Amino acid sequence: MPSTTFRVFRYQPDQGDPQPYHEDFNLEHDDKITLLDAILRLRNEQDGSLAVRYSCRSAICGSCACRADGRTVLACMEQVESLKERNGNGHVQVDPIGNFKPIKDLVVDLRPFWEKFKSVKPFLVPDGAAPQKERLVSKEAMQKIYNESKCILCAACYSECNSLAADPDFVGPAAFAWGFRFAADERDGQRRNRVKLYSGDHGVWDCTRCMFCNERCPKGVDPRDAIEKLGSIAFQEGVTRDKGARHAKAFLISMRTGGKLNETLLVPYTDPIGAPLDTPFALQMLRKGKAPSPLPHKIKQLDEVKKLMKNVKETI
Ligand code: SF4
Ligand code: SF4
């Protein structure tokens, strides 16, 4: 029978332990045991004060998200033996999800997550009078929002988000996945207002595109893709005043006019008011040969680039 050491994050301010620490527990177990079942056995057999949040044990409720050896997972979806095989050192470290304040052991304060979820208006707001019966939607139309509809609000993506680590007010990947789910629902009448709401400070343009949310989402929601699609809707709806949108637009203009990125254009186009403040720095970079020439340039195959851009536009 395998035996595993679990290095578990402990934090019990109500028990006079104001500082967090890690505690080792040894457990003999079957070779097929999930991380959640192992944690529950530790609680039931070794320390009844170990706090953990869980409910369905079937990857549906999303309550048992935690970090196993630094990666956010649903504890009920992870086999202990697979985790050990992955880290190769015979023990498993268990921590609460990141970007949240721990309350007790593996339980965190989820209130900011729910506040941000509510802030994107995660419900349909149809235009016009209600129909006699239901509003019918084609299968093809529903297919466009199928991925985002799978979200179980487990906060695994939120835990891994680099933008949130830098800016705790960033709205976050899960909330934006829900935002897209409704912005792209053909029954909704608030498409433009939604992208205006999502494009402000701490909004979609503040995502660093690190892709961790896509990588760690246990349900394949791909929240980063949803954020990208919200950016596209913002462009389609003419909501492009935000610095992030202007930055993206500068890329487009640069590619369309020169066939390659003109970095010197990016700053003044993105932030025309603040850009003059960066002039001394830009001149210094030019002098040191660290900045590209500010003069317009065109590559020989500009027509090819334009064709590619047209193809991309037609496929999105
Ligand atoms: S997008 Fe994925 S990781 Fe994020 S809350 Fe939804 S199911 Fe969980
Ligand atoms: S891609 Fe964006 S939303 Fe997703 S984890 Fe990275 S910074 Fe956060």
mmCIF file of C-alpha atoms and ligand atoms in Angstrom:
data_model
loop_
_atom_site.group_PDB
_atom_site.id
_atom_site.type_symbol
_atom_site.label_atom_id
_atom_site.label_comp_id
_atom_site.label_asym_id
_atom_site.label_seq_id
_atom_site.Cartn_x
_atom_site.Cartn_y
_atom_site.Cartn_z
ATOM 1 C CA MET A 1 0.000 0.000 0.000
ATOM 2 C CA PRO A 2 1.496 3.414 -0.941
ATOM 3 C CA SER A 3 2.346 5.916 1.737
ATOM 4 C CA THR A 4 2.468 9.661 1.117
ATOM 5 C CA THR A 5 3.566 12.696 3.075
ATOM 6 C CA PHE A 6 1.167 15.612 2.641
ATOM 7 C CA ARG A 7 2.691 19.007 3.431
ATOM 8 C CA VAL A 8 -0.436 20.976 4.239
ATOM 9 C CA PHE A 9 -0.823 24.750 4.606
ATOM 10 C CA ARG A 10 -2.076 25.536 8.096
ATOM 11 C CA TYR A 11 -3.482 28.840 9.275
ATOM 12 C CA GLN A 12 -5.721 28.977 12.314
ATOM 13 C CA PRO A 13 -5.919 32.532 13.620
ATOM 14 C CA ASP A 14 -8.915 31.589 15.794
ATOM 15 C CA GLN A 15 -6.744 28.997 17.589
ATOM 16 C CA GLY A 16 -3.962 31.466 18.446
ATOM 17 C CA ASP A 17 -1.840 30.634 15.373
ATOM 18 C CA PRO A 18 -1.566 34.028 13.663
ATOM 19 C CA GLN A 19 1.244 32.908 11.315
ATOM 20 C CA PRO A 20 0.709 30.370 8.546
ATOM 21 C CA TYR A 21 2.982 27.335 8.375
ATOM 22 C CA HIS A 22 3.122 23.904 6.699
ATOM 23 C CA GLU A 23 2.443 20.699 8.619
ATOM 24 C CA ASP A 24 3.438 17.223 7.437
ATOM 25 C CA PHE A 25 0.941 14.352 7.633
ATOM 26 C CA ASN A 26 1.724 10.768 6.609
ATOM 27 C CA LEU A 27 -0.995 8.596 5.167
ATOM 28 C CA GLU A 28 -1.122 5.025 3.940
ATOM 29 C CA HIS A 29 -3.694 4.731 1.198
ATOM 30 C CA ASP A 30 -4.930 2.722 -1.787
ATOM 31 C CA ASP A 31 -3.122 3.430 -5.003
ATOM 32 C CA LYS A 32 -6.330 4.950 -6.390
ATOM 33 C CA ILE A 33 -7.221 7.862 -4.110
ATOM 34 C CA THR A 34 -8.014 11.425 -5.035
ATOM 35 C CA LEU A 35 -6.342 14.358 -3.334
ATOM 36 C CA LEU A 36 -9.697 15.375 -1.854
ATOM 37 C CA ASP A 37 -10.304 11.922 -0.356
ATOM 38 C CA ALA A 38 -6.780 11.959 1.086
ATOM 39 C CA ILE A 39 -7.360 15.386 2.691
ATOM 40 C CA LEU A 40 -10.684 14.204 4.129
ATOM 41 C CA ARG A 41 -8.996 11.119 5.580
ATOM 42 C CA LEU A 42 -6.347 13.352 7.197
ATOM 43 C CA ARG A 43 -9.121 15.423 8.718
ATOM 44 C CA ASN A 44 -11.167 12.412 9.848
ATOM 45 C CA GLU A 45 -8.280 10.290 11.133
ATOM 46 C CA GLN A 46 -5.522 12.683 12.198
ATOM 47 C CA ASP A 47 -6.644 16.263 12.837
ATOM 48 C CA GLY A 48 -10.311 17.207 13.001
ATOM 49 C CA SER A 49 -9.425 20.911 12.946
ATOM 50 C CA LEU A 50 -8.122 20.789 9.347
ATOM 51 C CA ALA A 51 -10.409 23.131 7.409
ATOM 52 C CA VAL A 52 -11.288 22.333 3.780
ATOM 53 C CA ARG A 53 -14.179 23.341 1.520
ATOM 54 C CA TYR A 54 -15.845 20.679 -0.658
ATOM 55 C CA SER A 55 -19.244 19.448 -1.700
ATOM 56 C CA CYS A 56 -19.998 17.233 -4.726
ATOM 57 C CA ARG A 57 -16.687 15.294 -5.045
ATOM 58 C CA SER A 58 -17.460 15.017 -8.764
ATOM 59 C CA ALA A 59 -15.893 18.101 -10.384
ATOM 60 C CA ILE A 60 -19.269 19.807 -10.633
ATOM 61 C CA CYS A 61 -19.571 22.178 -7.670
ATOM 62 C CA GLY A 62 -16.063 23.670 -7.952
ATOM 63 C CA SER A 63 -15.672 24.014 -4.153
ATOM 64 C CA CYS A 64 -12.491 21.987 -3.599
ATOM 65 C CA ALA A 65 -10.049 24.018 -5.723
ATOM 66 C CA CYS A 66 -6.630 24.174 -4.065
ATOM 67 C CA ARG A 67 -2.983 24.197 -5.124
ATOM 68 C CA ALA A 68 -1.138 20.897 -5.338
ATOM 69 C CA ASP A 69 2.610 21.438 -5.610
ATOM 70 C CA GLY A 70 1.931 24.994 -6.761
ATOM 71 C CA ARG A 71 -0.592 24.163 -9.519
ATOM 72 C CA THR A 72 -4.237 24.997 -8.989
ATOM 73 C CA VAL A 73 -6.419 21.896 -9.321
ATOM 74 C CA LEU A 74 -9.784 20.552 -8.264
ATOM 75 C CA ALA A 75 -8.762 18.217 -5.432
ATOM 76 C CA CYS A 76 -11.485 15.740 -6.407
ATOM 77 C CA MET A 77 -10.051 15.414 -9.935
ATOM 78 C CA GLU A 78 -6.443 14.683 -8.967
ATOM 79 C CA GLN A 79 -5.041 11.258 -8.204
ATOM 80 C CA VAL A 80 -2.406 11.354 -5.449
ATOM 81 C CA GLU A 81 -0.190 8.854 -7.264
ATOM 82 C CA SER A 82 -0.231 10.985 -10.436
ATOM 83 C CA LEU A 83 0.762 14.045 -8.429
ATOM 84 C CA LYS A 84 3.710 12.154 -6.904
ATOM 85 C CA GLU A 85 4.737 10.887 -10.303
ATOM 86 C CA ARG A 86 4.662 14.433 -11.602
ATOM 87 C CA ASN A 87 6.801 15.968 -8.859
ATOM 88 C CA GLY A 88 8.979 12.882 -8.405
ATOM 89 C CA ASN A 89 9.667 13.452 -4.694
ATOM 90 C CA GLY A 90 7.141 11.264 -2.900
ATOM 91 C CA HIS A 91 5.282 14.034 -1.113
ATOM 92 C CA VAL A 92 2.493 16.411 -2.073
ATOM 93 C CA GLN A 93 2.295 20.006 -0.937
ATOM 94 C CA VAL A 94 -1.216 21.358 -0.543
ATOM 95 C CA ASP A 95 -1.957 25.077 -0.371
ATOM 96 C CA PRO A 96 -5.075 27.224 -0.628
ATOM 97 C CA ILE A 97 -5.849 28.796 -4.002
ATOM 98 C CA GLY A 98 -3.831 31.919 -4.830
ATOM 99 C CA ASN A 99 -4.918 35.566 -5.102
ATOM 100 C CA PHE A 100 -7.240 35.120 -2.093
ATOM 101 C CA LYS A 101 -6.884 35.799 1.634
ATOM 102 C CA PRO A 102 -6.871 32.539 3.628
ATOM 103 C CA ILE A 103 -9.487 32.350 6.367
ATOM 104 C CA LYS A 104 -8.528 29.006 7.860
ATOM 105 C CA ASP A 105 -6.188 26.332 6.456
ATOM 106 C CA LEU A 106 -7.361 25.589 2.890
ATOM 107 C CA VAL A 107 -10.465 27.792 3.112
ATOM 108 C CA VAL A 108 -10.168 31.262 1.564
ATOM 109 C CA ASP A 109 -12.288 34.393 1.504
ATOM 110 C CA LEU A 110 -14.057 34.169 -1.870
ATOM 111 C CA ARG A 111 -15.958 37.448 -1.554
ATOM 112 C CA PRO A 112 -13.867 39.429 -4.112
ATOM 113 C CA PHE A 113 -14.450 36.643 -6.658
ATOM 114 C CA TRP A 114 -18.228 36.786 -6.210
ATOM 115 C CA GLU A 115 -18.261 40.598 -6.236
ATOM 116 C CA LYS A 116 -16.458 40.620 -9.589
ATOM 117 C CA PHE A 117 -18.716 37.889 -10.932
ATOM 118 C CA LYS A 118 -21.745 40.038 -10.046
ATOM 119 C CA SER A 119 -20.092 43.143 -11.544
ATOM 120 C CA VAL A 120 -20.232 41.737 -15.116
ATOM 121 C CA LYS A 121 -24.047 41.322 -14.913
ATOM 122 C CA PRO A 122 -24.034 37.553 -15.414
ATOM 123 C CA PHE A 123 -27.623 37.286 -16.601
ATOM 124 C CA LEU A 124 -29.590 37.904 -19.780
ATOM 125 C CA VAL A 125 -30.949 41.396 -20.371
ATOM 126 C CA PRO A 126 -33.135 41.009 -23.471
ATOM 127 C CA ASP A 127 -34.486 43.955 -25.430
ATOM 128 C CA GLY A 128 -38.188 44.535 -26.049
ATOM 129 C CA ALA A 129 -41.273 42.916 -24.624
ATOM 130 C CA ALA A 130 -41.165 39.337 -23.420
ATOM 131 C CA PRO A 131 -42.480 36.851 -26.006
ATOM 132 C CA GLN A 132 -45.623 34.780 -25.405
ATOM 133 C CA LYS A 133 -43.525 31.650 -24.973
ATOM 134 C CA GLU A 134 -39.749 31.293 -24.704
ATOM 135 C CA ARG A 135 -37.058 32.998 -26.814
ATOM 136 C CA LEU A 136 -35.826 30.330 -29.196
ATOM 137 C CA VAL A 137 -32.138 30.104 -30.091
ATOM 138 C CA SER A 138 -30.587 27.941 -32.779
ATOM 139 C CA LYS A 139 -28.137 25.212 -31.914
ATOM 140 C CA GLU A 140 -25.432 27.013 -33.928
ATOM 141 C CA ALA A 141 -25.929 30.212 -31.920
ATOM 142 C CA MET A 142 -25.670 28.326 -28.626
ATOM 143 C CA GLN A 143 -22.561 26.559 -29.863
ATOM 144 C CA LYS A 144 -20.753 29.919 -29.901
ATOM 145 C CA ILE A 145 -21.115 30.249 -26.128
ATOM 146 C CA TYR A 146 -20.943 26.570 -25.249
ATOM 147 C CA ASN A 147 -17.404 26.695 -23.852
ATOM 148 C CA GLU A 148 -18.083 29.598 -21.531
ATOM 149 C CA SER A 149 -21.363 28.012 -20.368
ATOM 150 C CA LYS A 150 -19.348 25.141 -18.864
ATOM 151 C CA CYS A 151 -17.821 27.330 -16.131
ATOM 152 C CA ILE A 152 -18.468 25.983 -12.624
ATOM 153 C CA LEU A 153 -17.034 29.048 -10.843
ATOM 154 C CA CYS A 154 -14.302 27.085 -9.103
ATOM 155 C CA ALA A 155 -11.894 30.085 -9.194
ATOM 156 C CA ALA A 156 -8.940 27.963 -10.364
ATOM 157 C CA CYS A 157 -8.304 30.504 -13.134
ATOM 158 C CA TYR A 158 -8.519 33.391 -10.662
ATOM 159 C CA SER A 159 -5.956 31.633 -8.481
ATOM 160 C CA GLU A 160 -3.460 31.469 -11.349
ATOM 161 C CA CYS A 161 -4.046 34.908 -12.842
ATOM 162 C CA ASN A 162 -0.933 37.070 -13.176
ATOM 163 C CA SER A 163 -2.911 40.252 -13.770
ATOM 164 C CA LEU A 164 -4.723 39.718 -10.489
ATOM 165 C CA ALA A 165 -1.454 39.151 -8.675
ATOM 166 C CA ALA A 166 -0.327 42.588 -9.917
ATOM 167 C CA ASP A 167 -3.702 44.325 -9.656
ATOM 168 C CA PRO A 168 -6.190 42.858 -7.145
ATOM 169 C CA ASP A 169 -8.927 44.973 -8.752
ATOM 170 C CA PHE A 170 -8.582 43.236 -12.138
ATOM 171 C CA VAL A 171 -11.982 41.711 -12.839
ATOM 172 C CA GLY A 172 -10.529 38.304 -13.629
ATOM 173 C CA PRO A 173 -10.863 35.455 -16.120
ATOM 174 C CA ALA A 174 -13.958 33.668 -14.789
ATOM 175 C CA ALA A 175 -16.067 36.831 -14.615
ATOM 176 C CA PHE A 176 -15.077 37.722 -18.182
ATOM 177 C CA ALA A 177 -15.910 34.225 -19.396
ATOM 178 C CA TRP A 178 -19.412 34.850 -18.035
ATOM 179 C CA GLY A 179 -19.389 38.322 -19.544
ATOM 180 C CA PHE A 180 -18.723 36.836 -22.969
ATOM 181 C CA ARG A 181 -21.320 34.117 -22.415
ATOM 182 C CA PHE A 182 -23.975 36.858 -22.192
ATOM 183 C CA ALA A 183 -22.467 39.447 -24.573
ATOM 184 C CA ALA A 184 -22.470 36.819 -27.339
ATOM 185 C CA ASP A 185 -25.904 35.389 -26.533
ATOM 186 C CA GLU A 186 -28.191 36.501 -29.338
ATOM 187 C CA ARG A 187 -31.085 36.972 -26.897
ATOM 188 C CA ASP A 188 -29.153 39.648 -24.991
ATOM 189 C CA GLY A 189 -29.736 43.313 -25.814
ATOM 190 C CA GLN A 190 -26.765 44.795 -23.950
ATOM 191 C CA ARG A 191 -23.848 43.810 -26.156
ATOM 192 C CA ARG A 192 -22.420 47.322 -26.556
ATOM 193 C CA ASN A 193 -23.060 48.334 -22.940
ATOM 194 C CA ARG A 194 -21.441 45.148 -21.774
ATOM 195 C CA VAL A 195 -18.199 45.681 -23.673
ATOM 196 C CA LYS A 196 -18.142 49.284 -22.467
ATOM 197 C CA LEU A 197 -18.452 47.985 -18.915
ATOM 198 C CA TYR A 198 -15.739 45.361 -19.422
ATOM 199 C CA SER A 199 -13.300 47.712 -21.201
ATOM 200 C CA GLY A 200 -12.716 50.211 -18.404
ATOM 201 C CA ASP A 201 -10.063 50.248 -15.693
ATOM 202 C CA HIS A 202 -9.114 46.734 -14.527
ATOM 203 C CA GLY A 203 -10.976 45.369 -17.552
ATOM 204 C CA VAL A 204 -10.292 43.048 -20.483
ATOM 205 C CA TRP A 205 -7.355 45.071 -21.813
ATOM 206 C CA ASP A 206 -5.444 44.609 -18.561
ATOM 207 C CA CYS A 207 -5.039 40.866 -19.153
ATOM 208 C CA THR A 208 -1.351 39.996 -19.588
ATOM 209 C CA ARG A 209 -2.174 37.052 -21.914
ATOM 210 C CA CYS A 210 -0.148 34.676 -19.758
ATOM 211 C CA MET A 211 -2.633 31.887 -20.690
ATOM 212 C CA PHE A 212 -2.487 30.261 -17.237
ATOM 213 C CA CYS A 213 -6.268 30.500 -16.917
ATOM 214 C CA ASN A 214 -6.696 28.412 -20.076
ATOM 215 C CA GLU A 215 -4.080 25.944 -18.951
ATOM 216 C CA ARG A 216 -5.495 25.363 -15.454
ATOM 217 C CA CYS A 217 -9.250 25.537 -16.010
ATOM 218 C CA PRO A 218 -10.512 22.046 -15.144
ATOM 219 C CA LYS A 219 -13.556 22.357 -17.429
ATOM 220 C CA GLY A 220 -11.939 23.578 -20.667
ATOM 221 C CA VAL A 221 -13.662 26.961 -20.558
ATOM 222 C CA ASP A 222 -10.603 28.793 -21.957
ATOM 223 C CA PRO A 223 -11.332 32.132 -20.267
ATOM 224 C CA ARG A 224 -8.427 33.877 -22.021
ATOM 225 C CA ASP A 225 -10.131 33.091 -25.349
ATOM 226 C CA ALA A 226 -13.328 34.649 -23.986
ATOM 227 C CA ILE A 227 -11.375 37.803 -23.083
ATOM 228 C CA GLU A 228 -9.963 37.927 -26.592
ATOM 229 C CA LYS A 229 -13.440 37.550 -28.072
ATOM 230 C CA LEU A 230 -14.705 40.374 -25.844
ATOM 231 C CA GLY A 231 -11.888 42.523 -27.288
ATOM 232 C CA SER A 232 -13.160 41.689 -30.785
ATOM 233 C CA ILE A 233 -16.729 42.608 -29.843
ATOM 234 C CA ALA A 234 -15.440 45.897 -28.390
ATOM 235 C CA PHE A 235 -13.844 46.670 -31.772
ATOM 236 C CA GLN A 236 -16.992 45.661 -33.673
ATOM 237 C CA GLU A 237 -19.066 47.921 -31.415
ATOM 238 C CA GLY A 238 -16.632 50.836 -31.759
ATOM 239 C CA VAL A 239 -15.670 50.728 -28.082
ATOM 240 C CA THR A 240 -11.998 51.559 -28.595
ATOM 241 C CA ARG A 241 -11.200 54.516 -26.372
ATOM 242 C CA ASP A 242 -9.500 52.501 -23.645
ATOM 243 C CA LYS A 243 -5.680 52.530 -23.702
ATOM 244 C CA GLY A 244 -5.609 48.763 -24.135
ATOM 245 C CA ALA A 245 -7.889 48.939 -27.181
ATOM 246 C CA ARG A 246 -5.814 51.764 -28.638
ATOM 247 C CA HIS A 247 -2.679 49.701 -28.093
ATOM 248 C CA ALA A 248 -4.223 46.772 -30.013
ATOM 249 C CA LYS A 249 -5.352 49.169 -32.746
ATOM 250 C CA ALA A 250 -1.810 50.572 -33.071
ATOM 251 C CA PHE A 251 -0.632 47.031 -33.888
ATOM 252 C CA LEU A 252 -3.242 46.781 -36.631
ATOM 253 C CA ILE A 253 -2.403 50.165 -38.151
ATOM 254 C CA SER A 254 1.276 49.389 -38.036
ATOM 255 C CA MET A 255 0.833 46.041 -39.795
ATOM 256 C CA ARG A 256 -1.549 47.472 -42.383
ATOM 257 C CA THR A 257 0.667 50.410 -43.306
ATOM 258 C CA GLY A 258 4.148 48.944 -43.016
ATOM 259 C CA GLY A 259 3.751 45.173 -42.882
ATOM 260 C CA LYS A 260 5.629 44.941 -39.596
ATOM 261 C CA LEU A 261 5.402 46.323 -36.111
ATOM 262 C CA ASN A 262 6.500 49.926 -35.723
ATOM 263 C CA GLU A 263 7.174 49.997 -31.974
ATOM 264 C CA THR A 264 7.757 53.744 -32.012
ATOM 265 C CA LEU A 265 4.132 54.253 -33.010
ATOM 266 C CA LEU A 266 2.786 52.242 -30.091
ATOM 267 C CA VAL A 267 3.355 54.686 -27.245
ATOM 268 C CA PRO A 268 2.003 57.900 -28.846
ATOM 269 C CA TYR A 269 -1.004 56.083 -30.302
ATOM 270 C CA THR A 270 -1.795 54.262 -27.049
ATOM 271 C CA ASP A 271 -1.409 57.261 -24.783
ATOM 272 C CA PRO A 272 -1.220 60.531 -26.765
ATOM 273 C CA ILE A 273 -1.479 62.665 -23.613
ATOM 274 C CA GLY A 274 1.117 60.824 -21.517
ATOM 275 C CA ALA A 275 3.527 60.058 -24.391
ATOM 276 C CA PRO A 276 5.397 63.432 -24.355
ATOM 277 C CA LEU A 277 6.541 62.604 -20.813
ATOM 278 C CA ASP A 278 8.364 59.589 -22.238
ATOM 279 C CA THR A 279 10.218 61.629 -24.889
ATOM 280 C CA PRO A 280 13.535 62.013 -22.962
ATOM 281 C CA PHE A 281 13.553 58.266 -22.307
ATOM 282 C CA ALA A 282 12.776 57.517 -25.982
ATOM 283 C CA LEU A 283 15.593 59.837 -27.150
ATOM 284 C CA GLN A 284 18.007 58.137 -24.775
ATOM 285 C CA MET A 285 16.991 54.732 -26.206
ATOM 286 C CA LEU A 286 17.481 56.021 -29.753
ATOM 287 C CA ARG A 287 20.944 57.337 -28.885
ATOM 288 C CA LYS A 288 21.919 53.954 -27.437
ATOM 289 C CA GLY A 289 20.560 52.144 -30.510
ATOM 290 C CA LYS A 290 17.866 50.427 -28.413
ATOM 291 C CA ALA A 291 14.849 51.877 -30.230
ATOM 292 C CA PRO A 292 13.811 51.223 -33.818
ATOM 293 C CA SER A 293 13.807 54.117 -36.267
ATOM 294 C CA PRO A 294 10.689 56.284 -35.848
ATOM 295 C CA LEU A 295 10.569 56.841 -39.617
ATOM 296 C CA PRO A 296 7.764 55.018 -41.473
ATOM 297 C CA HIS A 297 8.912 51.783 -43.086
ATOM 298 C CA LYS A 298 7.343 49.306 -45.503
ATOM 299 C CA ILE A 299 8.347 45.725 -46.105
ATOM 300 C CA LYS A 300 8.570 44.383 -49.663
ATOM 301 C CA GLN A 301 5.792 41.806 -49.176
ATOM 302 C CA LEU A 302 3.235 44.276 -47.787
ATOM 303 C CA ASP A 303 0.536 42.904 -50.107
ATOM 304 C CA GLU A 304 1.022 39.430 -48.638
ATOM 305 C CA VAL A 305 0.595 40.802 -45.123
ATOM 306 C CA LYS A 306 -2.586 42.601 -46.167
ATOM 307 C CA LYS A 307 -3.959 39.375 -47.645
ATOM 308 C CA LEU A 308 -3.179 37.532 -44.399
ATOM 309 C CA MET A 309 -4.896 40.229 -42.352
ATOM 310 C CA LYS A 310 -7.963 39.986 -44.580
ATOM 311 C CA ASN A 311 -8.077 36.199 -44.153
ATOM 312 C CA VAL A 312 -7.777 36.467 -40.390
ATOM 313 C CA LYS A 313 -10.543 39.056 -40.273
ATOM 314 C CA GLU A 314 -12.823 36.833 -42.320
ATOM 315 C CA THR A 315 -12.269 33.808 -40.100
ATOM 316 C CA ILE A 316 -13.013 35.523 -36.777
HETATM 317 S S1 SF4 B 1 -13.322 29.474 -16.057
HETATM 318 FE FE1 SF4 B 1 -12.684 27.400 -15.511
HETATM 319 S S2 SF4 B 1 -11.193 27.714 -13.847
HETATM 320 FE FE2 SF4 B 1 -12.318 29.611 -14.078
HETATM 321 S S3 SF4 B 1 -13.973 29.460 -12.600
HETATM 322 FE FE3 SF4 B 1 -14.778 28.722 -14.551
HETATM 323 S S4 SF4 B 1 -14.464 26.503 -14.494
HETATM 324 FE FE4 SF4 B 1 -13.185 27.361 -12.891
HETATM 325 S S1 SF4 B 2 -4.419 35.136 -19.574
HETATM 326 FE FE1 SF4 B 2 -5.116 37.017 -18.611
HETATM 327 S S2 SF4 B 2 -6.930 36.448 -17.441
HETATM 328 FE FE2 SF4 B 2 -5.856 34.553 -17.972
HETATM 329 S S3 SF4 B 2 -4.570 34.164 -16.174
HETATM 330 FE FE3 SF4 B 2 -3.316 35.318 -17.627
HETATM 331 S S4 SF4 B 2 -3.582 37.467 -17.056
HETATM 332 FE FE4 SF4 B 2 -5.214 36.324 -16.043
#
